[in-house]
Amino acid sequence: MPDRNLPPAMGAPDDRVRRRLTLQDIADAAGVSPGLVSMILRGQSGPSAATAAKVTEVAERLGYRPNRTASQLASRRTQLLGVTSTPGNPYHGELVEEILSRTNDRGYEVLLSPVTRTHEEVGAIQTLVDSRCEVIILLNTTLEPGRLEKALDGLPAVVVGPSVDLPTVDVVRTDDSAAVTMLVEHLLELGHTRIAHVDGGDLYLPRTRREAYEAAMVRHRLSPLVVSGGETEDRGAEAADEILGTSDSTAIIAYNDLCAIGIMDSLQKRGVRIPEDISITGFDNNRIARLHGIALTTIDPLKLEQARRAVDCAIERVDQGRTQRVIHEFPPHLIVRATTAQPKARASRRVMAARRAIDT
Amino acid sequence: MPDRNLPPAMGAPDDRVRRRLTLQDIADAAGVSPGLVSMILRGQSGPSAATAAKVTEVAERLGYRPNRTASQLASRRTQLLGVTSTPGNPYHGELVEEILSRTNDRGYEVLLSPVTRTHEEVGAIQTLVDSRCEVIILLNTTLEPGRLEKALDGLPAVVVGPSVDLPTVDVVRTDDSAAVTMLVEHLLELGHTRIAHVDGGDLYLPRTRREAYEAAMVRHRLSPLVVSGGETEDRGAEAADEILGTSDSTAIIAYNDLCAIGIMDSLQKRGVRIPEDISITGFDNNRIARLHGIALTTIDPLKLEQARRAVDCAIERVDQGRTQRVIHEFPPHLIVRATTAQPKARASRRVMAARRAIDT
DNA sequence: ATGAAAGCGCTAACAC
DNA sequence: GTGTTAGCGCTTTCAT
């Protein structure tokens, strides 16, 4: 048997990772068995207070930190709660903060898996599954149920945002249809009739909102105008050009706040004033929407409550072994700020100029 | 020996985690040994093409996913690159996105550890260390070198932002002093003399900027005015009130963009116009600063280059075993937008009114 | 080229 | 109470 005080002569494939203290080291130093040390360090009852004190002191003094990888493997529990989110999205940021604080002291650690252009959602979920998270929370997943189910590989999950119909997946969401209807009617009341929608792309959640928009428009005997957009500012900006160049809409319902902000930015860059020339609405009520310089009329989805509920759902699944599906729908709130107003009788010179600039 | 096709009758402490396929299962199904399967699935040379094909096919068909925990334990490598970041901070979001795309296909997986009010930085680092990341990237760490060194527990790291003097810690940063000096001189050129600074709190990085501000002011024979702020909007908003109530500054240099945005928001809420009544500058050039409704004059720290460089540094440490410290300093760029302008000869009625409102 | 066997550091059952 | 033992699922020798 090799001397345990030395770095392993062999076995370690390389020495990039320096040897760390093990349970055995602490056991040796305290003159007890590894098993005992394990129990004590995890605060299990059984060991006497005297040995517990000694072992704790030794571990502390030597600066021992348990190898989580090993303990996960042995206990077949990771106590990990996976979360997928998009780092740049302030709405996700707020949700993540609340998820963290809600998870605090519940015995779970949160593992964040980023979703970006270069690191797509299936991969992000894969990482969480491979890391053996016990349950996963998905923020605004863009996956179809089929692909989602495959990616989850049987793990229970809770989806915040879209309504996914899978037995192992709980849903925490806003009533999107009601929300979009509120938006349409808010604009209608202001006097708008030419209301366009910049959607979030051909994905699950965006589809719900788009359909709600179309239904609401038709219900009011108006013709819907859908322009394809996306979830980010840049996609919104592109869509803004398209609307300006091809329609005479006086109001735009954007898929979400980020998209709306991109639209506003692009429009303002072209000299169009908001809301004097064109009204804009968002969805999410993120921290940017609340700024005075932006003051976006939007939908507040009670995100803090949603985050908390998502954590509760997730933990119920693992701790109480709930297997039945739960759906939690929150009522949307319309927040009217400064980006919506009555339309002008006819398009302003500014808008005409902006249109002309695009056509060329 | 228990039937391997059944969930383990005992041994599993509970059945919250359902049994997943193991290497052994694949080996059995393919009629080879687990060792072989391992080699094949990791693409090692050695096994014959024929068996490789067969094993791959079986693994694929059965939907096998290796248990990363186990492989980490056995190989003593995690191939994990840890990153601490604050989810709500858009500047961090941009850095993280770039870090991810730069890490792509370099054989490392990124583990994100969130830092928030309820989940502080030492804990976030701890999590990364316990998860046995091989190297860590810290975004704008607020820790003193002493505490940082202890938290890292010997792991190599690279800090983006502050200048930390530790042999195992590389530094990627902007020249903060030069940047702040540019800001002061920009305002000076516009004609401001009563320039206040809202700092980022009593932390490492904020200190650098505050000292640079003070030095620049003194150099120009002006008296500095420092108001304590923080890294977030709310702290900026509080500081704005203090400045408005106790000074007659015509310009404010905020610790960073987020803080500046909080200041702007609070000021505008009180009827103060920017930049007509008061000029504001930020630091970071985050995506919000770029919006037309905000148009914040700020410092661009070349964040994409910084992110890329940080990843390179980190990977050099582990892959090439570099142990010598590297410091990379990027030149700051002043971005003049719409929040800075010439000061008025005397305070406007709006400012007076706002002041009076605060005093009461 | 393949199989057998010995761990990685820990946990959990079981003796004592 | 405490120590011993047998794995967890994988990687990596070392035989064959």
PDB file of N, CA, C and O in Angstrom, chain A residues 66-96:
ATOM      1  N   PRO A  66     -14.635  18.055   1.896  1.00  0.00           N
ATOM      2  CA  PRO A  66     -15.027  16.777   1.292  1.00  0.00           C
ATOM      3  C   PRO A  66     -15.073  16.855  -0.227  1.00  0.00           C
ATOM      4  O   PRO A  66     -15.361  17.899  -0.795  1.00  0.00           O
ATOM      5  N   ASN A  67     -14.761  15.775  -0.851  1.00  0.00           N
ATOM      6  CA  ASN A  67     -14.849  15.684  -2.302  1.00  0.00           C
ATOM      7  C   ASN A  67     -16.291  15.376  -2.676  1.00  0.00           C
ATOM      8  O   ASN A  67     -16.773  14.265  -2.529  1.00  0.00           O
ATOM      9  N   ARG A  68     -16.928  16.398  -3.184  1.00  0.00           N
ATOM     10  CA  ARG A  68     -18.343  16.250  -3.478  1.00  0.00           C
ATOM     11  C   ARG A  68     -18.585  15.182  -4.544  1.00  0.00           C
ATOM     12  O   ARG A  68     -19.590  14.462  -4.490  1.00  0.00           O
ATOM     13  N   THR A  69     -17.686  15.095  -5.489  1.00  0.00           N
ATOM     14  CA  THR A  69     -17.834  14.093  -6.543  1.00  0.00           C
ATOM     15  C   THR A  69     -17.946  12.700  -5.935  1.00  0.00           C
ATOM     16  O   THR A  69     -18.839  11.923  -6.273  1.00  0.00           O
ATOM     17  N   ALA A  70     -17.054  12.420  -5.022  1.00  0.00           N
ATOM     18  CA  ALA A  70     -17.046  11.094  -4.408  1.00  0.00           C
ATOM     19  C   ALA A  70     -18.314  10.865  -3.588  1.00  0.00           C
ATOM     20  O   ALA A  70     -18.904   9.788  -3.627  1.00  0.00           O
ATOM     21  N   SER A  71     -18.712  11.880  -2.854  1.00  0.00           N
ATOM     22  CA  SER A  71     -19.875  11.667  -2.000  1.00  0.00           C
ATOM     23  C   SER A  71     -21.137  11.525  -2.832  1.00  0.00           C
ATOM     24  O   SER A  71     -22.049  10.783  -2.477  1.00  0.00           O
ATOM     25  N   GLN A  72     -21.171  12.208  -3.933  1.00  0.00           N
ATOM     26  CA  GLN A  72     -22.320  12.059  -4.825  1.00  0.00           C
ATOM     27  C   GLN A  72     -22.398  10.636  -5.355  1.00  0.00           C
ATOM     28  O   GLN A  72     -23.458  10.021  -5.398  1.00  0.00           O
ATOM     29  N   LEU A  73     -21.252  10.147  -5.740  1.00  0.00           N
ATOM     30  CA  LEU A  73     -21.220   8.811  -6.322  1.00  0.00           C
ATOM     31  C   LEU A  73     -21.663   7.784  -5.283  1.00  0.00           C
ATOM     32  O   LEU A  73     -22.461   6.897  -5.564  1.00  0.00           O
ATOM     33  N   ALA A  74     -21.156   7.940  -4.074  1.00  0.00           N
ATOM     34  CA  ALA A  74     -21.454   6.960  -3.030  1.00  0.00           C
ATOM     35  C   ALA A  74     -22.908   7.051  -2.559  1.00  0.00           C
ATOM     36  O   ALA A  74     -23.550   6.034  -2.318  1.00  0.00           O
ATOM     37  N   SER A  75     -23.394   8.250  -2.417  1.00  0.00           N
ATOM     38  CA  SER A  75     -24.738   8.379  -1.854  1.00  0.00           C
ATOM     39  C   SER A  75     -25.820   8.303  -2.908  1.00  0.00           C
ATOM     40  O   SER A  75     -26.996   8.208  -2.604  1.00  0.00           O
ATOM     41  N   ARG A  76     -25.419   8.361  -4.143  1.00  0.00           N
ATOM     42  CA  ARG A  76     -26.367   8.366  -5.252  1.00  0.00           C
ATOM     43  C   ARG A  76     -27.354   9.536  -5.151  1.00  0.00           C
ATOM     44  O   ARG A  76     -28.480   9.464  -5.613  1.00  0.00           O
ATOM     45  N   ARG A  77     -26.888  10.551  -4.470  1.00  0.00           N
ATOM     46  CA  ARG A  77     -27.690  11.770  -4.381  1.00  0.00           C
ATOM     47  C   ARG A  77     -26.758  12.927  -4.687  1.00  0.00           C
ATOM     48  O   ARG A  77     -25.612  12.929  -4.252  1.00  0.00           O
ATOM     49  N   THR A  78     -27.250  13.883  -5.446  1.00  0.00           N
ATOM     50  CA  THR A  78     -26.367  15.021  -5.715  1.00  0.00           C
ATOM     51  C   THR A  78     -26.879  16.267  -5.001  1.00  0.00           C
ATOM     52  O   THR A  78     -26.149  17.226  -4.832  1.00  0.00           O
ATOM     53  N   GLN A  79     -28.140  16.242  -4.623  1.00  0.00           N
ATOM     54  CA  GLN A  79     -28.745  17.409  -3.981  1.00  0.00           C
ATOM     55  C   GLN A  79     -28.596  18.635  -4.872  1.00  0.00           C
ATOM     56  O   GLN A  79     -28.393  19.727  -4.386  1.00  0.00           O
ATOM     57  N   LEU A  80     -28.635  18.371  -6.146  1.00  0.00           N
ATOM     58  CA  LEU A  80     -28.435  19.440  -7.111  1.00  0.00           C
ATOM     59  C   LEU A  80     -29.742  19.800  -7.802  1.00  0.00           C
ATOM     60  O   LEU A  80     -30.485  18.926  -8.245  1.00  0.00           O
ATOM     61  N   LEU A  81     -29.995  21.087  -7.874  1.00  0.00           N
ATOM     62  CA  LEU A  81     -31.172  21.600  -8.572  1.00  0.00           C
ATOM     63  C   LEU A  81     -30.654  22.369  -9.785  1.00  0.00           C
ATOM     64  O   LEU A  81     -30.021  23.407  -9.638  1.00  0.00           O
ATOM     65  N   GLY A  82     -30.912  21.828 -10.969  1.00  0.00           N
ATOM     66  CA  GLY A  82     -30.398  22.465 -12.179  1.00  0.00           C
ATOM     67  C   GLY A  82     -31.307  23.571 -12.689  1.00  0.00           C
ATOM     68  O   GLY A  82     -32.525  23.473 -12.553  1.00  0.00           O
ATOM     69  N   VAL A  83     -30.710  24.599 -13.222  1.00  0.00           N
ATOM     70  CA  VAL A  83     -31.491  25.696 -13.803  1.00  0.00           C
ATOM     71  C   VAL A  83     -30.885  26.103 -15.142  1.00  0.00           C
ATOM     72  O   VAL A  83     -29.689  26.363 -15.224  1.00  0.00           O
ATOM     73  N   THR A  84     -31.693  26.141 -16.185  1.00  0.00           N
ATOM     74  CA  THR A  84     -31.185  26.677 -17.448  1.00  0.00           C
ATOM     75  C   THR A  84     -31.618  28.133 -17.561  1.00  0.00           C
ATOM     76  O   THR A  84     -32.757  28.475 -17.256  1.00  0.00           O
ATOM     77  N   SER A  85     -30.708  28.979 -17.982  1.00  0.00           N
ATOM     78  CA  SER A  85     -31.069  30.384 -18.173  1.00  0.00           C
ATOM     79  C   SER A  85     -30.128  31.063 -19.148  1.00  0.00           C
ATOM     80  O   SER A  85     -29.030  30.589 -19.406  1.00  0.00           O
ATOM     81  N   THR A  86     -30.581  32.168 -19.688  1.00  0.00           N
ATOM     82  CA  THR A  86     -29.776  32.935 -20.622  1.00  0.00           C
ATOM     83  C   THR A  86     -29.110  34.079 -19.869  1.00  0.00           C
ATOM     84  O   THR A  86     -29.798  34.953 -19.343  1.00  0.00           O
ATOM     85  N   PRO A  87     -27.783  34.065 -19.804  1.00  0.00           N
ATOM     86  CA  PRO A  87     -27.064  35.016 -18.958  1.00  0.00           C
ATOM     87  C   PRO A  87     -27.389  36.477 -19.271  1.00  0.00           C
ATOM     88  O   PRO A  87     -27.465  37.293 -18.371  1.00  0.00           O
ATOM     89  N   GLY A  88     -27.584  36.795 -20.531  1.00  0.00           N
ATOM     90  CA  GLY A  88     -27.781  38.196 -20.874  1.00  0.00           C
ATOM     91  C   GLY A  88     -29.189  38.715 -20.606  1.00  0.00           C
ATOM     92  O   GLY A  88     -29.427  39.907 -20.661  1.00  0.00           O
ATOM     93  N   ASN A  89     -30.083  37.827 -20.332  1.00  0.00           N
ATOM     94  CA  ASN A  89     -31.486  38.218 -20.182  1.00  0.00           C
ATOM     95  C   ASN A  89     -31.800  38.682 -18.758  1.00  0.00           C
ATOM     96  O   ASN A  89     -31.790  37.882 -17.832  1.00  0.00           O
ATOM     97  N   PRO A  90     -32.113  39.976 -18.606  1.00  0.00           N
ATOM     98  CA  PRO A  90     -32.336  40.502 -17.264  1.00  0.00           C
ATOM     99  C   PRO A  90     -33.538  39.872 -16.568  1.00  0.00           C
ATOM    100  O   PRO A  90     -33.560  39.759 -15.352  1.00  0.00           O
ATOM    101  N   TYR A  91     -34.484  39.440 -17.367  1.00  0.00           N
ATOM    102  CA  TYR A  91     -35.654  38.783 -16.801  1.00  0.00           C
ATOM    103  C   TYR A  91     -35.224  37.458 -16.161  1.00  0.00           C
ATOM    104  O   TYR A  91     -35.593  37.143 -15.036  1.00  0.00           O
ATOM    105  N   HIS A  92     -34.418  36.723 -16.853  1.00  0.00           N
ATOM    106  CA  HIS A  92     -33.881  35.491 -16.284  1.00  0.00           C
ATOM    107  C   HIS A  92     -33.053  35.786 -15.041  1.00  0.00           C
ATOM    108  O   HIS A  92     -33.093  35.049 -14.070  1.00  0.00           O
ATOM    109  N   GLY A  93     -32.301  36.865 -15.102  1.00  0.00           N
ATOM    110  CA  GLY A  93     -31.482  37.245 -13.951  1.00  0.00           C
ATOM    111  C   GLY A  93     -32.331  37.400 -12.704  1.00  0.00           C
ATOM    112  O   GLY A  93     -31.978  36.900 -11.635  1.00  0.00           O
ATOM    113  N   GLU A  94     -33.449  38.070 -12.867  1.00  0.00           N
ATOM    114  CA  GLU A  94     -34.306  38.273 -11.704  1.00  0.00           C
ATOM    115  C   GLU A  94     -34.882  36.955 -11.198  1.00  0.00           C
ATOM    116  O   GLU A  94     -34.969  36.723  -9.993  1.00  0.00           O
ATOM    117  N   LEU A  95     -35.277  36.113 -12.131  1.00  0.00           N
ATOM    118  CA  LEU A  95     -35.803  34.807 -11.732  1.00  0.00           C
ATOM    119  C   LEU A  95     -34.745  33.988 -11.006  1.00  0.00           C
ATOM    120  O   LEU A  95     -35.003  33.391  -9.962  1.00  0.00           O
ATOM    121  N   VAL A  96     -33.544  33.987 -11.556  1.00  0.00           N
ATOM    122  CA  VAL A  96     -32.472  33.201 -10.951  1.00  0.00           C
ATOM    123  C   VAL A  96     -32.175  33.687  -9.528  1.00  0.00           C
ATOM    124  O   VAL A  96     -32.025  32.887  -8.614  1.00  0.00           O
TER     125      VAL A  96
END
